């Protein structure tokens, strides 16, 4: 029996940020992540942090002299006009409630919509990176919470 070498599970996505400590605080306060570890990677060179929520991690990078995110990369409809990674998307049980709670925390909400019958929307992190929230309650399989 041969092993499926392409069997995989999500591990992490990487995001370049302007201020590592501010971004760690943002992802923890706004989206419920927890700091897993911080370290310096000499080969890049960059200060990095892994933040985690459930089985998913985000690797945050702070590099000296990194360029700020261009304005067109801060809007979903303009960002797709440039090749490359576009955004992270997290499923939520109730998009309207999630955006209401984020709005109370003064999150930078880009927009909320119902597309094809599915509630969703975008917000920006503290560096301007796009994050999508999409209502997808089927992922919870009557468990009540996903972690």
PDB file of C-alpha atoms in Angstrom:
ATOM      1  CA  UNK A   1       0.000   0.000   0.000  1.00  0.00           C
ATOM      2  CA  UNK A   2       1.484   3.345  -1.017  1.00  0.00           C
ATOM      3  CA  UNK A   3       1.343   6.415   1.173  1.00  0.00           C
ATOM      4  CA  UNK A   4      -0.517   9.461  -0.223  1.00  0.00           C
ATOM      5  CA  UNK A   5       2.347  11.942  -0.164  1.00  0.00           C
ATOM      6  CA  UNK A   6      -0.048  14.767  -1.078  1.00  0.00           C
ATOM      7  CA  UNK A   7      -2.454  14.187   1.812  1.00  0.00           C
ATOM      8  CA  UNK A   8      -2.378  17.425   3.775  1.00  0.00           C
ATOM      9  CA  UNK A   9      -3.970  19.469   6.508  1.00  0.00           C
ATOM     10  CA  UNK A  10      -3.844  23.258   6.838  1.00  0.00           C
ATOM     11  CA  UNK A  11      -0.998  24.470   9.037  1.00  0.00           C
ATOM     12  CA  UNK A  12      -0.469  28.211   8.581  1.00  0.00           C
ATOM     13  CA  UNK A  13      -0.544  31.228   6.323  1.00  0.00           C
ATOM     14  CA  UNK A  14       2.030  34.007   6.421  1.00  0.00           C
ATOM     15  CA  UNK A  15       1.378  37.753   6.605  1.00  0.00           C
ATOM     16  CA  UNK A  16       3.862  40.622   6.523  1.00  0.00           C
ATOM     17  CA  UNK A  17       2.945  43.308   9.074  1.00  0.00           C
ATOM     18  CA  UNK A  18       4.198  46.755   9.980  1.00  0.00           C
ATOM     19  CA  UNK A  19       4.444  46.189  13.746  1.00  0.00           C
ATOM     20  CA  UNK A  20       4.657  42.647  15.108  1.00  0.00           C
ATOM     21  CA  UNK A  21       3.481  43.349  18.659  1.00  0.00           C
ATOM     22  CA  UNK A  22       0.549  45.507  17.482  1.00  0.00           C
ATOM     23  CA  UNK A  23      -0.462  42.787  15.010  1.00  0.00           C
ATOM     24  CA  UNK A  24      -0.270  40.039  17.628  1.00  0.00           C
ATOM     25  CA  UNK A  25      -2.551  42.123  19.843  1.00  0.00           C
ATOM     26  CA  UNK A  26      -4.934  42.825  16.933  1.00  0.00           C
ATOM     27  CA  UNK A  27      -5.357  39.157  15.946  1.00  0.00           C
ATOM     28  CA  UNK A  28      -5.774  38.125  19.577  1.00  0.00           C
ATOM     29  CA  UNK A  29      -8.249  40.901  20.456  1.00  0.00           C
ATOM     30  CA  UNK A  30     -10.286  40.888  17.228  1.00  0.00           C
ATOM     31  CA  UNK A  31     -10.225  37.249  16.100  1.00  0.00           C
ATOM     32  CA  UNK A  32      -9.402  35.250  19.228  1.00  0.00           C
ATOM     33  CA  UNK A  33      -5.930  33.991  18.285  1.00  0.00           C
ATOM     34  CA  UNK A  34      -3.297  33.251  20.934  1.00  0.00           C
ATOM     35  CA  UNK A  35       0.449  33.767  20.701  1.00  0.00           C
ATOM     36  CA  UNK A  36       2.224  30.445  20.194  1.00  0.00           C
ATOM     37  CA  UNK A  37       5.800  31.708  19.878  1.00  0.00           C
ATOM     38  CA  UNK A  38       8.022  34.580  18.752  1.00  0.00           C
ATOM     39  CA  UNK A  39      11.468  34.241  17.260  1.00  0.00           C
ATOM     40  CA  UNK A  40      14.029  35.884  15.010  1.00  0.00           C
ATOM     41  CA  UNK A  41      14.816  34.201  11.689  1.00  0.00           C
ATOM     42  CA  UNK A  42      18.297  35.262  10.672  1.00  0.00           C
ATOM     43  CA  UNK A  43      18.026  33.944   7.097  1.00  0.00           C
ATOM     44  CA  UNK A  44      15.266  36.418   6.144  1.00  0.00           C
ATOM     45  CA  UNK A  45      16.096  38.457   8.455  1.00  0.00           C
ATOM     46  CA  UNK A  46      12.806  38.994  10.279  1.00  0.00           C
ATOM     47  CA  UNK A  47      11.174  38.948  13.657  1.00  0.00           C
ATOM     48  CA  UNK A  48       8.275  36.486  13.410  1.00  0.00           C
ATOM     49  CA  UNK A  49       5.431  35.240  15.548  1.00  0.00           C
ATOM     50  CA  UNK A  50       3.141  32.263  15.235  1.00  0.00           C
ATOM     51  CA  UNK A  51      -0.375  32.904  16.472  1.00  0.00           C
ATOM     52  CA  UNK A  52      -2.857  30.066  16.751  1.00  0.00           C
ATOM     53  CA  UNK A  53      -6.579  29.461  17.009  1.00  0.00           C
ATOM     54  CA  UNK A  54      -7.631  25.829  17.094  1.00  0.00           C
ATOM     55  CA  UNK A  55      -5.628  23.898  14.510  1.00  0.00           C
ATOM     56  CA  UNK A  56      -4.793  26.948  12.383  1.00  0.00           C
ATOM     57  CA  UNK A  57      -1.791  29.235  12.686  1.00  0.00           C
ATOM     58  CA  UNK A  58      -0.765  32.519  11.127  1.00  0.00           C
ATOM     59  CA  UNK A  59       2.896  33.409  10.827  1.00  0.00           C
ATOM     60  CA  UNK A  60       3.349  37.165  11.193  1.00  0.00           C
ATOM     61  CA  UNK A  61       6.539  38.721   9.766  1.00  0.00           C
ATOM     62  CA  UNK A  62       8.046  42.079  10.700  1.00  0.00           C
ATOM     63  CA  UNK A  63      10.961  43.074   8.487  1.00  0.00           C
ATOM     64  CA  UNK A  64      12.988  46.257   8.717  1.00  0.00           C
ATOM     65  CA  UNK A  65      12.403  48.553   5.726  1.00  0.00           C
ATOM     66  CA  UNK A  66       9.444  46.520   4.419  1.00  0.00           C
ATOM     67  CA  UNK A  67       7.212  48.434   2.021  1.00  0.00           C
ATOM     68  CA  UNK A  68       3.661  49.316   3.115  1.00  0.00           C
ATOM     69  CA  UNK A  69       0.721  47.576   1.514  1.00  0.00           C
ATOM     70  CA  UNK A  70      -0.288  49.531  -1.653  1.00  0.00           C
ATOM     71  CA  UNK A  71      -3.762  51.101  -1.585  1.00  0.00           C
ATOM     72  CA  UNK A  72      -5.097  48.826  -4.352  1.00  0.00           C
ATOM     73  CA  UNK A  73      -4.236  45.757  -2.224  1.00  0.00           C
ATOM     74  CA  UNK A  74      -6.566  47.042   0.530  1.00  0.00           C
ATOM     75  CA  UNK A  75      -9.775  46.679  -1.532  1.00  0.00           C
ATOM     76  CA  UNK A  76     -11.033  43.193  -2.520  1.00  0.00           C
ATOM     77  CA  UNK A  77     -12.298  44.258  -5.958  1.00  0.00           C
ATOM     78  CA  UNK A  78      -8.974  45.952  -6.833  1.00  0.00           C
ATOM     79  CA  UNK A  79      -6.691  43.398  -5.173  1.00  0.00           C
ATOM     80  CA  UNK A  80      -7.835  40.598  -7.492  1.00  0.00           C
ATOM     81  CA  UNK A  81      -6.419  42.597 -10.411  1.00  0.00           C
ATOM     82  CA  UNK A  82      -2.901  41.776  -9.150  1.00  0.00           C
ATOM     83  CA  UNK A  83      -1.634  38.187  -9.240  1.00  0.00           C
ATOM     84  CA  UNK A  84      -0.748  36.562  -5.951  1.00  0.00           C
ATOM     85  CA  UNK A  85      -2.258  35.685  -2.604  1.00  0.00           C
ATOM     86  CA  UNK A  86      -5.431  37.698  -1.949  1.00  0.00           C
ATOM     87  CA  UNK A  87      -6.751  37.136   1.573  1.00  0.00           C
ATOM     88  CA  UNK A  88      -7.442  34.738   4.416  1.00  0.00           C
ATOM     89  CA  UNK A  89     -11.006  33.561   4.904  1.00  0.00           C
ATOM     90  CA  UNK A  90     -12.513  32.293   8.132  1.00  0.00           C
ATOM     91  CA  UNK A  91     -15.894  30.583   8.337  1.00  0.00           C
ATOM     92  CA  UNK A  92     -18.260  31.846  11.024  1.00  0.00           C
ATOM     93  CA  UNK A  93     -21.638  30.604  12.175  1.00  0.00           C
ATOM     94  CA  UNK A  94     -23.313  34.033  11.944  1.00  0.00           C
ATOM     95  CA  UNK A  95     -21.648  36.668   9.747  1.00  0.00           C
ATOM     96  CA  UNK A  96     -23.993  39.481  10.757  1.00  0.00           C
ATOM     97  CA  UNK A  97     -23.272  38.892  14.462  1.00  0.00           C
ATOM     98  CA  UNK A  98     -19.521  38.551  13.853  1.00  0.00           C
ATOM     99  CA  UNK A  99     -19.374  41.860  11.971  1.00  0.00           C
ATOM    100  CA  UNK A 100     -21.526  43.548  14.623  1.00  0.00           C
ATOM    101  CA  UNK A 101     -19.057  42.492  17.331  1.00  0.00           C
ATOM    102  CA  UNK A 102     -16.086  43.580  15.211  1.00  0.00           C
ATOM    103  CA  UNK A 103     -17.756  46.925  14.528  1.00  0.00           C
ATOM    104  CA  UNK A 104     -18.150  47.435  18.307  1.00  0.00           C
ATOM    105  CA  UNK A 105     -14.363  47.001  18.569  1.00  0.00           C
ATOM    106  CA  UNK A 106     -13.890  49.629  15.807  1.00  0.00           C
ATOM    107  CA  UNK A 107     -12.546  47.098  13.303  1.00  0.00           C
ATOM    108  CA  UNK A 108     -11.851  48.395   9.800  1.00  0.00           C
ATOM    109  CA  UNK A 109     -14.816  46.801   7.980  1.00  0.00           C
ATOM    110  CA  UNK A 110     -14.520  46.972   4.177  1.00  0.00           C
ATOM    111  CA  UNK A 111     -18.024  45.693   3.429  1.00  0.00           C
ATOM    112  CA  UNK A 112     -20.690  43.149   4.295  1.00  0.00           C
ATOM    113  CA  UNK A 113     -22.861  41.461   1.651  1.00  0.00           C
ATOM    114  CA  UNK A 114     -25.011  38.497   0.820  1.00  0.00           C
ATOM    115  CA  UNK A 115     -23.696  36.854  -2.341  1.00  0.00           C
ATOM    116  CA  UNK A 116     -25.502  33.890  -3.826  1.00  0.00           C
ATOM    117  CA  UNK A 117     -27.483  33.559  -0.600  1.00  0.00           C
ATOM    118  CA  UNK A 118     -24.351  33.458   1.593  1.00  0.00           C
ATOM    119  CA  UNK A 119     -23.618  36.193   4.123  1.00  0.00           C
ATOM    120  CA  UNK A 120     -19.986  37.338   4.033  1.00  0.00           C
ATOM    121  CA  UNK A 121     -17.770  40.361   4.238  1.00  0.00           C
ATOM    122  CA  UNK A 122     -14.243  41.715   4.445  1.00  0.00           C
ATOM    123  CA  UNK A 123     -12.273  43.573   7.061  1.00  0.00           C
ATOM    124  CA  UNK A 124      -8.687  44.797   7.242  1.00  0.00           C
ATOM    125  CA  UNK A 125      -6.181  43.965   9.948  1.00  0.00           C
ATOM    126  CA  UNK A 126      -4.107  46.717  11.558  1.00  0.00           C
ATOM    127  CA  UNK A 127      -1.675  46.682   8.601  1.00  0.00           C
ATOM    128  CA  UNK A 128      -4.411  46.710   5.943  1.00  0.00           C
ATOM    129  CA  UNK A 129      -4.305  43.011   4.991  1.00  0.00           C
ATOM    130  CA  UNK A 130      -7.670  41.672   3.837  1.00  0.00           C
ATOM    131  CA  UNK A 131      -9.570  39.063   5.863  1.00  0.00           C
ATOM    132  CA  UNK A 132     -12.853  37.542   4.712  1.00  0.00           C
ATOM    133  CA  UNK A 133     -15.510  36.160   7.026  1.00  0.00           C
ATOM    134  CA  UNK A 134     -18.077  33.857   5.439  1.00  0.00           C
ATOM    135  CA  UNK A 135     -21.148  32.370   7.063  1.00  0.00           C
ATOM    136  CA  UNK A 136     -20.779  28.598   6.848  1.00  0.00           C
ATOM    137  CA  UNK A 137     -22.527  26.999   9.844  1.00  0.00           C
ATOM    138  CA  UNK A 138     -22.361  23.494   8.329  1.00  0.00           C
ATOM    139  CA  UNK A 139     -18.725  23.259   9.433  1.00  0.00           C
ATOM    140  CA  UNK A 140     -19.793  23.016  13.054  1.00  0.00           C
ATOM    141  CA  UNK A 141     -21.832  19.790  12.699  1.00  0.00           C
ATOM    142  CA  UNK A 142     -24.071  20.661  15.648  1.00  0.00           C
ATOM    143  CA  UNK A 143     -21.060  21.036  17.977  1.00  0.00           C
ATOM    144  CA  UNK A 144     -21.786  24.684  18.797  1.00  0.00           C
ATOM    145  CA  UNK A 145     -18.243  25.983  18.404  1.00  0.00           C
ATOM    146  CA  UNK A 146     -15.331  25.423  16.081  1.00  0.00           C
ATOM    147  CA  UNK A 147     -11.802  25.585  17.402  1.00  0.00           C
TER     148      UNK A 147
END
